[in-house]
Structures are given as structure tokens and as C-alpha cells.
């Protein structure tokens, strides 16, 4: 079974990696949450908010569906 980190779209993994030098503790925390969970619903709102803050997306651009299922950030599996 793939972790959320495995399912994260490549551009967002790259964004996390680029930000890690500036914010090592926060990025490590986000990566750990993604690697330790298999379901989006197991992330806290704070963890999702931190993940979004390391992308080019704004919090306001996320619909309630995006917050609930993370489809903007994850590779959809069939």
C-alpha cells in the first residue's frame, strides 16, 4: 500500500525538497506525516495547511472537496 508521500504529485515533492533547507523542522514534520499515513483523512488540518504552504497553491484556492480528499495534491489511483 502506498503512503501519502508516495502518492504526492512530483511537483509538490520537489517543492518540499526545495523548502527543506530554509525550513528543515517544518518540512521534516510534513514529510513524516505523509510517510506515516496511507489515508488523507488521517492528516490533521494543520498538517494539510503546512503542506499547502510549501506549494504554489493558496489556502483559499482549496475547495472543501480538496480539503477532504487531497486530489489537487495527490496522484489519483484507479
Tab-separated table of C-alpha atoms in Angstrom:
chain	number	residue	atom	x	y	z
A	1	UNK	CA	0.000	0.000	0.000
A	2	UNK	CA	1.353	3.431	-0.967
A	3	UNK	CA	1.847	6.145	1.618
A	4	UNK	CA	0.585	9.660	1.056
A	5	UNK	CA	4.177	10.674	0.360
A	6	UNK	CA	4.349	8.052	-2.404
A	7	UNK	CA	1.099	9.431	-3.859
A	8	UNK	CA	2.188	13.082	-3.665
A	9	UNK	CA	2.490	14.671	-7.103
A	10	UNK	CA	6.154	15.110	-8.158
A	11	UNK	CA	5.968	18.905	-8.317
A	12	UNK	CA	4.915	19.028	-4.649
A	13	UNK	CA	7.657	16.621	-3.572
A	14	UNK	CA	10.110	18.868	-5.388
A	15	UNK	CA	8.659	21.925	-3.679
A	16	UNK	CA	9.072	20.286	-0.268
A	17	UNK	CA	12.667	19.362	-1.066
A	18	UNK	CA	13.443	22.911	-2.195
A	19	UNK	CA	12.000	24.397	1.001
A	20	UNK	CA	13.724	21.897	3.325
A	21	UNK	CA	16.936	23.902	3.610
A	22	UNK	CA	15.043	27.011	4.743
A	23	UNK	CA	12.510	25.248	6.986
A	24	UNK	CA	14.055	21.900	7.965
A	25	UNK	CA	11.885	21.183	11.007
A	26	UNK	CA	8.558	22.041	9.363
A	27	UNK	CA	9.321	20.197	6.133
A	28	UNK	CA	10.550	17.151	8.048
A	29	UNK	CA	7.305	17.168	10.030
A	30	UNK	CA	5.190	17.364	6.865
A	31	UNK	CA	7.180	14.606	5.183
A	32	UNK	CA	6.877	12.388	8.262
A	33	UNK	CA	3.116	12.877	8.360
A	34	UNK	CA	2.858	11.953	4.683
A	35	UNK	CA	5.150	8.921	5.053
A	36	UNK	CA	3.344	7.671	8.173
A	37	UNK	CA	-0.167	7.828	6.696
A	38	UNK	CA	-1.958	5.993	3.934
A	39	UNK	CA	-5.236	7.918	4.006
A	40	UNK	CA	-5.686	11.664	3.503
A	41	UNK	CA	-8.323	11.732	6.230
A	42	UNK	CA	-5.693	10.730	8.794
A	43	UNK	CA	-3.841	14.035	8.364
A	44	UNK	CA	-4.725	16.911	10.644
A	45	UNK	CA	-5.921	20.206	9.221
A	46	UNK	CA	-2.660	21.741	10.445
A	47	UNK	CA	-0.576	19.175	8.576
A	48	UNK	CA	-2.512	19.823	5.368
A	49	UNK	CA	-2.192	23.581	5.846
A	50	UNK	CA	1.578	23.253	6.323
A	51	UNK	CA	1.863	21.089	3.207
A	52	UNK	CA	-0.068	23.647	1.161
A	53	UNK	CA	2.139	26.441	2.461
A	54	UNK	CA	5.132	24.751	0.772
A	55	UNK	CA	3.396	24.688	-2.621
A	56	UNK	CA	2.427	27.400	-5.068
A	57	UNK	CA	-1.242	26.998	-4.082
A	58	UNK	CA	-3.048	29.338	-1.762
A	59	UNK	CA	-5.234	28.134	1.083
A	60	UNK	CA	-8.169	29.985	-0.473
A	61	UNK	CA	-7.847	28.067	-3.740
A	62	UNK	CA	-8.670	24.801	-1.987
A	63	UNK	CA	-12.306	23.736	-2.218
A	64	UNK	CA	-13.947	21.780	0.580
A	65	UNK	CA	-13.566	18.716	-1.648
A	66	UNK	CA	-9.818	19.362	-1.957
A	67	UNK	CA	-9.512	19.692	1.818
A	68	UNK	CA	-11.453	16.456	2.300
A	69	UNK	CA	-9.732	14.285	-0.304
A	70	UNK	CA	-6.476	15.995	-1.320
A	71	UNK	CA	-6.956	15.351	-5.024
A	72	UNK	CA	-5.128	18.530	-6.066
A	73	UNK	CA	-2.019	17.257	-4.297
A	74	UNK	CA	-2.135	13.503	-4.846
A	75	UNK	CA	-1.760	11.249	-7.851
A	76	UNK	CA	-5.137	9.603	-8.332
A	77	UNK	CA	-5.035	5.834	-8.392
A	78	UNK	CA	-7.538	3.850	-10.398
